[in-house]
Rosetta silent file (secondary structure, phi, psi, omega in degrees, C-alpha in Angstrom):
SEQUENCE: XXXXXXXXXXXXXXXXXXXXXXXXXXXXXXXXXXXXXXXXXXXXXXXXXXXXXXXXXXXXXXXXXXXXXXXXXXXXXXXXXXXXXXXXXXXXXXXXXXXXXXXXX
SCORE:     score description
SCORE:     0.000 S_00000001
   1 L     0.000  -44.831  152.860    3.876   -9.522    4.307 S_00000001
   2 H   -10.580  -83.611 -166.242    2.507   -8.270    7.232 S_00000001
   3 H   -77.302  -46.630  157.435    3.357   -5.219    7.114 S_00000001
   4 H    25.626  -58.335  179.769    2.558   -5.014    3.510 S_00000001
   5 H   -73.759  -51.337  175.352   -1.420   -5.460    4.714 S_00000001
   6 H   -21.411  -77.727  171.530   -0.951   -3.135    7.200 S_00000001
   7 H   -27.755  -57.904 -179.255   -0.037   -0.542    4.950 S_00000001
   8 H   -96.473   20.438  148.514   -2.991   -1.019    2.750 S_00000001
   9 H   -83.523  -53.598  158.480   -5.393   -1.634    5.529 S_00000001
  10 H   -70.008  -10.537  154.082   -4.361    2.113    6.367 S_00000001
  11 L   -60.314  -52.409  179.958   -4.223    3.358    3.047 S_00000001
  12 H   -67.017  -12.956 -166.125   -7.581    2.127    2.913 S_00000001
  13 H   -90.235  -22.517  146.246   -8.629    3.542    6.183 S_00000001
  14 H   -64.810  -21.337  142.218   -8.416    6.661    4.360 S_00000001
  15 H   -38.433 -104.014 -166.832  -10.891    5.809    1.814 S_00000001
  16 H   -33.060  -11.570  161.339  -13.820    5.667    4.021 S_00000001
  17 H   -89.557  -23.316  174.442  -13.280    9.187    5.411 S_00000001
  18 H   -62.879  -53.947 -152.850  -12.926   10.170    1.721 S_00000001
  19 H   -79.221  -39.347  136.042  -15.911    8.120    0.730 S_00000001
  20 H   -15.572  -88.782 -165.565  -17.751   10.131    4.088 S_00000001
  21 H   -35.178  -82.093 -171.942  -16.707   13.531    2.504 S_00000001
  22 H   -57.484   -1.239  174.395  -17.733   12.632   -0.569 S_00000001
  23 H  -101.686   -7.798  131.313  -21.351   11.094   -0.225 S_00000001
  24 H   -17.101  -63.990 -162.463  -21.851   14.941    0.670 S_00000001
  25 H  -124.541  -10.446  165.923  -21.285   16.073   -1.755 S_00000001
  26 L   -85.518  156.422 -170.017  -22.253   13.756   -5.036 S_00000001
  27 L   -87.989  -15.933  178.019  -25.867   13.939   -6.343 S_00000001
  28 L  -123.692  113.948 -163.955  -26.235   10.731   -6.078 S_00000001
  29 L   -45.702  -34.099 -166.805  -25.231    9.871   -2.207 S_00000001
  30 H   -96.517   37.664  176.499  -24.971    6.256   -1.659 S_00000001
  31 H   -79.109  -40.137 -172.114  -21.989    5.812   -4.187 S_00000001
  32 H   -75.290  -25.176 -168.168  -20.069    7.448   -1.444 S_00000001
  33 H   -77.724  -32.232 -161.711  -22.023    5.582    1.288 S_00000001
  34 H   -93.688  -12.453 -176.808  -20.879    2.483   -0.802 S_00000001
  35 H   -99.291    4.902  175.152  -17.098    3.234   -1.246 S_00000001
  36 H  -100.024  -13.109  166.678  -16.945    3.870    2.739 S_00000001
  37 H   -55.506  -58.576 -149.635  -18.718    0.483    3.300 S_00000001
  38 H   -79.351  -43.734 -179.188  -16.254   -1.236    1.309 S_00000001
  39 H   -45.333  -68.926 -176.744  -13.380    1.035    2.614 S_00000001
  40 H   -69.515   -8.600  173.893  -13.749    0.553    5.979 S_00000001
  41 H   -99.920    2.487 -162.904  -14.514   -3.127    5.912 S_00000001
  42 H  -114.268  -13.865  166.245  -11.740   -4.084    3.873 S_00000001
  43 H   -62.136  -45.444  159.622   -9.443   -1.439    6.009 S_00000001
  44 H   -68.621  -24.191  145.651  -10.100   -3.535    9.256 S_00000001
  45 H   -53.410  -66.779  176.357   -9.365   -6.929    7.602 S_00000001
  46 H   -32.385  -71.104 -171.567   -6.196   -5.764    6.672 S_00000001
  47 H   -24.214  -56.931 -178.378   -5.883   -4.508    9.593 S_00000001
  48 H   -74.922  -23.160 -163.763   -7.029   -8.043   11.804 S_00000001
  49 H   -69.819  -63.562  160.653   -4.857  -10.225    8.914 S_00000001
  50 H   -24.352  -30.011  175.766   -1.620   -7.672   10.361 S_00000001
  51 L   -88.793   -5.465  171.327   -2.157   -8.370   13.950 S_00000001
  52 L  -103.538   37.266  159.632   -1.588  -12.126   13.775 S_00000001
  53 L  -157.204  -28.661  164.307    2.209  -11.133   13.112 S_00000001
  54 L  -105.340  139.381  175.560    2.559   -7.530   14.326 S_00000001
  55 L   -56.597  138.352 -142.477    1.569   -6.531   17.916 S_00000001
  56 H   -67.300  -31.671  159.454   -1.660   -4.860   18.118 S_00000001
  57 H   -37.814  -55.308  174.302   -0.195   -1.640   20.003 S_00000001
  58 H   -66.999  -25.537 -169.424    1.964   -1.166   16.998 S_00000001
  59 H   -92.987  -26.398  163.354   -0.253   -2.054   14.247 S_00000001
  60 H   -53.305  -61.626  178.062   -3.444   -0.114   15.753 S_00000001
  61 H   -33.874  -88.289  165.989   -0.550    2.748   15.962 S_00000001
  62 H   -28.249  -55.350 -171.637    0.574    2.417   12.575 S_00000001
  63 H   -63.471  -79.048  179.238   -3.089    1.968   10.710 S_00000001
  64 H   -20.616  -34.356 -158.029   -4.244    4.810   12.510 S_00000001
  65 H   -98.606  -30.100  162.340   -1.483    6.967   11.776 S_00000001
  66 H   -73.292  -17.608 -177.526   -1.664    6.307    8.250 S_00000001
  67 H   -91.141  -60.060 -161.169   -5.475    6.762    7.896 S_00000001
  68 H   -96.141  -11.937  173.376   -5.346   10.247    9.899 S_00000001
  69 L   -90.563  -40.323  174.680   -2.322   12.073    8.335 S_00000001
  70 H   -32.136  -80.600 -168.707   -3.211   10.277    4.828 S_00000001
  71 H   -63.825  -45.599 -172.608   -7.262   11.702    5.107 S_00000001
  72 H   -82.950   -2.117  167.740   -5.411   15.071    6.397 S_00000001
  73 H   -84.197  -57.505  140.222   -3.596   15.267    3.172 S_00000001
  74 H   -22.143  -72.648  170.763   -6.061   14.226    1.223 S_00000001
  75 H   -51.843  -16.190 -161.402   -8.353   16.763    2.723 S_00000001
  76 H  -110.983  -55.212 -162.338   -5.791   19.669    1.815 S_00000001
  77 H   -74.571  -35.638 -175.549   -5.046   18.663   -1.981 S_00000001
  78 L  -105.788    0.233 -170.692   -8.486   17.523   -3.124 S_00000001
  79 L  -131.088   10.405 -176.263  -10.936   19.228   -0.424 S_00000001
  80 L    38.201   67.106  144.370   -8.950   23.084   -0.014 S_00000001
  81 L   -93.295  163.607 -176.870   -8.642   22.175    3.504 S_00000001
  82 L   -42.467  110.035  163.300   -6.446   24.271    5.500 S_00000001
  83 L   -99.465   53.614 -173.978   -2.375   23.702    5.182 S_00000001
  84 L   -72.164 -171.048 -171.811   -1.433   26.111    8.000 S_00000001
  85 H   -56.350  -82.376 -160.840    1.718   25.774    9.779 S_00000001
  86 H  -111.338   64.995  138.043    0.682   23.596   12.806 S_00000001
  87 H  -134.633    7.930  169.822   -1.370   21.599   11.450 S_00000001
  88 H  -107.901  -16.369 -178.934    1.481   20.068    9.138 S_00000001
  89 H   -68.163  -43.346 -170.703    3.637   20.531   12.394 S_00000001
  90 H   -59.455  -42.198 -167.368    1.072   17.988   14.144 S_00000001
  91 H   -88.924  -10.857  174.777    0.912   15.846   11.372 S_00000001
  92 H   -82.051  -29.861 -165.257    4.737   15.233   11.173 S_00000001
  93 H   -78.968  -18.960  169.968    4.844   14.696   14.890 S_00000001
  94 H   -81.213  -16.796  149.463    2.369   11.821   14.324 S_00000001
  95 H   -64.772  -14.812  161.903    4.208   10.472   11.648 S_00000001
  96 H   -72.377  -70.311 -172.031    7.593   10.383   13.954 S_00000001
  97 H   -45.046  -29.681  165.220    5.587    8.790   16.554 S_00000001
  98 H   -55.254  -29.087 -160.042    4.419    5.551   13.653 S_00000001
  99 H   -74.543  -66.103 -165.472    8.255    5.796   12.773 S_00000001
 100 H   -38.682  -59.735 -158.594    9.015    5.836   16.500 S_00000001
 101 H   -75.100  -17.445  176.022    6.787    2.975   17.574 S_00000001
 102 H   -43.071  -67.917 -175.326    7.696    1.041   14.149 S_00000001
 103 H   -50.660  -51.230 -179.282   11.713    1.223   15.174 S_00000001
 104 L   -71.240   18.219 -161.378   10.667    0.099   18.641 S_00000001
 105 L  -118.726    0.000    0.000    8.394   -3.003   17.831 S_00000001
């Protein structure tokens, strides 16, 4: 179950950079201010509920990893950020290293 929370503690950790982005750019601002509140506070439960069964090197690892390639996908399909080559090379090599430290925990 663990990782389970993880997972959606880093799913969620991508909200609040969405929820960032987006109180930008909506007319009315704190909608966005309010889904990065909730994002990020409910991303960092998960997060502490995961660490009293996975080790915090891995699970820090893991959250993170899911949060910054997640929010760089995100950023490319819904925000026309850039999909050059290596910056999808970059984002696979951080997704070996979660797989890597994942195998290794």
């Amino acid at each position: 179950m663990a990782w389970f929370y993880l997972i959606l503690g880093g799913l969620f950790e991508m909200g609040w950079a969405v929820g960032l982005k987006l109180s930008q750019s909506m007319p009315v601002k704190i909608w966005g201010i309010l889904i990065t509140i909730f994002s990020m506070a409910l991303s960092m439960f998960l997060l502490y509920v995961a660490q009293r069964t996975i080790a915090i090197g891995t699970a820090y690892v893991v959250w993170t990893g899911i949060g910054a390639v997640g929010t760089l996908l995100m950023g490319i399909f819904f925000f026309g950020d850039s999909a050059g080559f290596w910056r999808l090379f970059s984002a696979a090599l951080i997704v070996l290293g979660v797989i890597g430290m994942k195998l290794s925990s």
